[in-house]
């Protein structure tokens, strides 16, 4: 069935996605190769692979974006295929071309399709040609033209990078005063993130939902879709909570979205896994959806689709790359939710956080999956995206998936780097989420001013701090428990340390 | 002990522990709770009907605790950010995380007002503007665009606004 | 729909099953109460529950088998229901009766049905009456009668406890010489384990497969089945690897087994979850199955059924206990495998092992579920069953589930107590398992003499020991990594400890 | 260093480590491997084409290591079970785990042969028979049915079989 040999897979990525890809490749009997930057030498994806190569220093531009070093690593290790994961080089046509040129299989779409879809301006044209509705906008960021467009359509307007995705190089402009600054900042961010500073401008929908369709295409012209994902809950235009199916989405709208995604894929002869993103607007007239973009890669939130459809999308990608023919998708089952645990301070505008993981407790149980690269001792630096892990729960219905998510979030504890786990817990517990009142403005509408005052919790935190200072809680006490093998609770009790309530002194 | 989290100060003492019963004084309030130690070095603290899973760790610069999925960083109050002087929330603007300086929006001698952005840095591919916490004079700018900065690096030194000593003392009193 | 109120659930068990039940109850919005013996005071199930009560000292007879203390704990905490888990009191009609008598809901079958099925002799009669084939045997253990039966049917014969299950109080007798000793030992074990020393004798099938059917019954007379599980891989008559569906089982045989299970359940008006166990014999004539026993409780290996059917059996048990009507089962999907990680030394006849967990690495990833109560610092004593955790993997087919199990087992590391993880890894990797050559003699046929000599692995182990002795590996080095927040690899490197190759000294 | 695991003795030395290259001597054989430390205090050791994940821990009585899911317990050879004397594999029979004595099958002065069960104990609801590792005389039985025993407790003391000193020394020489 496979038309070409694929035995050794190099994963050109890091973090949870590199680990997740390696796990599937291993289960398919492939030999796996990790690449890593200097600070990632001790990282979990390096441990999981059969072989690993250092490809450069911390800066992504010199390591995970270093095409020459990655292809050299593939040559050295005899890799016959490269999986780019998401982010980094995953949507860079020049990388896909360079891989092809080296006679290595690129596990992803062809460079040409990637280029066409990766350029938002070109993708917009494509969508229009394929009869897929698009948001009103102009394909330039020339200040005067942008001003004119805004005057016509009215503020707010959205400034977007032509390249890349993931919300980088994106700015909402509320009033004319901020326009020039936004164009400049977006362009600078886009240049830094994707090496392409072009931006363009479109109408900003007031309260849309973000709904996307997973699709797969093979070399034999087959295109299948695997349902939709609602990714409306975002901060800074980046998703933090995703679920599938999209609650309350009309059957007719869903069918139309799946059909639109199929047309988009067919229009470029798409191969491998991709996602068509749409904005859903609701008014008296009913549901209307608009083309947003196509992400020509595996999506961060792909696991919620895997769990519903009982498939392994990375395995499908590898089979497609081998030249195999796609099977019909399974029948979806139940409801799945994903929460992204990021290294950010949700109480400070989601400011990126760094640190080393001193203590770690991860959730488990029925319907719970935690894709993460974290271990005790992990260093979270400022060099890369702050995604620490993805907590995914599944249930027979949305309420069971939601309840399991709540329980799983309550089992998480990560000390040493500030994460969004506590914030996400309150999001999932909120009435608005329970009622599935979803829109891309969810966070500002329902979570502004988080965290709300909670006296009992503050008291618990302060008592915990006092106990920790006294060596009566955490690693200290844990180590005592561990260094002692007698197992008598009295021996293990750290409370003796509390006698005299020694105060904490700075080293 | 006096602890500081962000701008807020707290005082906490463990008054007594008898078996599972724990009594503490938090900001002058008496709090009684029950505590169960767990084998994994965490503990369950019950206050009234609420039940919290606690975990703690010490780092040279802070005490970190987890209450369920929420985490809190504390520093001893006396070792926290420098006391406000002459109405300054802080006498320096420091880097909240490692990264790179993108833009410097002020120069030595400028007068700035609370909330005014001073420096734009980039970390994890996101731009973050660092603003003045209070009205101040720019004493010295210590970085330039392109500089790589570590966590805690001093970016800008501030001094009080000369002709506002009156309401400074007020502020000091608040 | 619910005919009675169930808001507070007391879980009368410990370890992984107590934790697993609490997780589901929590997700259903119930308040949960744990009970624990003195050595379990710090255990994970105590942490997970909303409330917890000490019910006695280590000996199960005075704690987890202490009916009065458990019912008192339920009264104190306002529990309106009790879930017995498996083992301990789960199949004790007197417990079910005592719970009923206290006006508390027992989450399990009625005492009468339990008594009828729990007594193997009565259950055998029931099976015969229900037209379910049984293994030739006699309903007594009177030595002379047993000798006569053995003479008639030929050795080996099987001595079984009339009460309980799980292989305790079971002895295979290969020759007449061992008969008396076996009867005595089986009776003594049965008495210790179930408080009932009655044993009986039956023909021992040479090379059967153990296949069981999951069924559920509600108060409205509905009985549904949820497919079968193959639990042939056993040591000491206790399951260690289970899977669903049963590989290569004929469709006609499967249907007949499901029908037989339904008849057995209906014959006693069974309510709640139960399992009908059968032995499958294969000869020229084809597949023949024999009734073994009905376990009137939740089974250890229930998760493989949950994953295939996309259901939560504990949630179903609670709904049934509330008086709700059962829904039709979902359509099963894919293949699931479970490995039981026990505290045992597989290289020494599965001798029970004890200790405290010094280091712990647990597996994760797509299709992987690990139900365990272990944490760093857990004490594994000799008081209770040695099941530390259940590793469950799921796949689109058996081979994917098997490959994922292999990968997941390779991610496990438990230091401080000897476990079967390494043994199970070799079982799953074996050709015999890959070929699904399953029978209850699998271990003796394919794993005798485990572990086979592996020089490279021995060398790795010895090098690891030398590094550990030098403080260059494990908690020591880890602690160094953790107590240091600078994150510079050089600082974190424990290798400096190796200079001079300090030798290990006993404290 | 000399290490003992079960009955077997080993000798291992780390000869050198240069970056990721590690050289060791194991039972006289030269072994060269590459090692990668991981952030979680484990390491990956590669010997030829084989790749092992290592984890280690020290306990007062042993060094414990994990090689993937397999675990190994080592004790320093000199501190292991007493050296065999007069053909005895061990001069005592000790409890392999905590539990309860069910049956004592021998009495002081009995002569027993290798493999003969001496005591039956129960732990985790399973019966385990403890047998003599070599021919021996029962010097002293130190437990009775019903006794609760800790891990390592001495159950039976053994002495050499008097009239077999010849093949004892042979055994000793092996």
PDB file of C-alpha atoms in Angstrom, chain A residues 463-473 480 493-504, chain B residues 1 13-19 21-24 35 37:
ATOM      1  CA  UNK A 463      -0.602  29.308  55.550  1.00  0.00           C
ATOM      2  CA  UNK A 464       1.037  27.193  52.843  1.00  0.00           C
ATOM      3  CA  UNK A 465       3.784  29.805  52.545  1.00  0.00           C
ATOM      4  CA  UNK A 466       4.392  29.782  56.287  1.00  0.00           C
ATOM      5  CA  UNK A 467       4.534  25.984  56.322  1.00  0.00           C
ATOM      6  CA  UNK A 468       6.885  25.950  53.351  1.00  0.00           C
ATOM      7  CA  UNK A 469       9.109  28.537  54.998  1.00  0.00           C
ATOM      8  CA  UNK A 470       9.257  26.253  58.019  1.00  0.00           C
ATOM      9  CA  UNK A 471      10.215  23.318  55.789  1.00  0.00           C
ATOM     10  CA  UNK A 472       6.933  21.628  56.620  1.00  0.00           C
ATOM     11  CA  UNK A 473       5.515  21.454  53.112  1.00  0.00           C
ATOM     12  CA  UNK A 480      12.532  13.871  54.084  1.00  0.00           C
ATOM     13  CA  UNK A 493       6.366  14.028  59.646  1.00  0.00           C
ATOM     14  CA  UNK A 494       7.969  17.364  58.844  1.00  0.00           C
ATOM     15  CA  UNK A 495       6.000  19.017  61.592  1.00  0.00           C
ATOM     16  CA  UNK A 496       8.830  18.787  64.055  1.00  0.00           C
ATOM     17  CA  UNK A 497      10.425  21.471  61.920  1.00  0.00           C
ATOM     18  CA  UNK A 498       7.623  23.715  63.052  1.00  0.00           C
ATOM     19  CA  UNK A 499       8.573  23.641  66.725  1.00  0.00           C
ATOM     20  CA  UNK A 500       9.704  27.163  67.506  1.00  0.00           C
ATOM     21  CA  UNK A 501       8.256  28.373  64.202  1.00  0.00           C
ATOM     22  CA  UNK A 502      11.647  29.188  62.733  1.00  0.00           C
ATOM     23  CA  UNK A 503      11.344  32.128  60.378  1.00  0.00           C
ATOM     24  CA  UNK A 504      12.477  31.953  56.790  1.00  0.00           C
TER      25      UNK A 504
ATOM     26  CA  UNK B   1       6.238  36.421  59.176  1.00  0.00           C
ATOM     27  CA  UNK B  13       1.904  33.106  61.751  1.00  0.00           C
ATOM     28  CA  UNK B  14       1.254  29.474  62.538  1.00  0.00           C
ATOM     29  CA  UNK B  15      -0.083  29.787  66.072  1.00  0.00           C
ATOM     30  CA  UNK B  16      -0.354  26.108  66.897  1.00  0.00           C
ATOM     31  CA  UNK B  17      -0.800  22.662  65.492  1.00  0.00           C
ATOM     32  CA  UNK B  18      -2.381  19.868  67.447  1.00  0.00           C
ATOM     33  CA  UNK B  19      -2.738  16.714  65.403  1.00  0.00           C
ATOM     34  CA  UNK B  21      -5.972  20.982  63.890  1.00  0.00           C
ATOM     35  CA  UNK B  22      -4.003  24.028  62.823  1.00  0.00           C
ATOM     36  CA  UNK B  23      -4.467  27.569  64.064  1.00  0.00           C
ATOM     37  CA  UNK B  24      -2.957  30.515  62.244  1.00  0.00           C
ATOM     38  CA  UNK B  35      -4.604  19.723  57.750  1.00  0.00           C
ATOM     39  CA  UNK B  37      -0.287  15.616  55.124  1.00  0.00           C
TER      40      UNK B  37
END
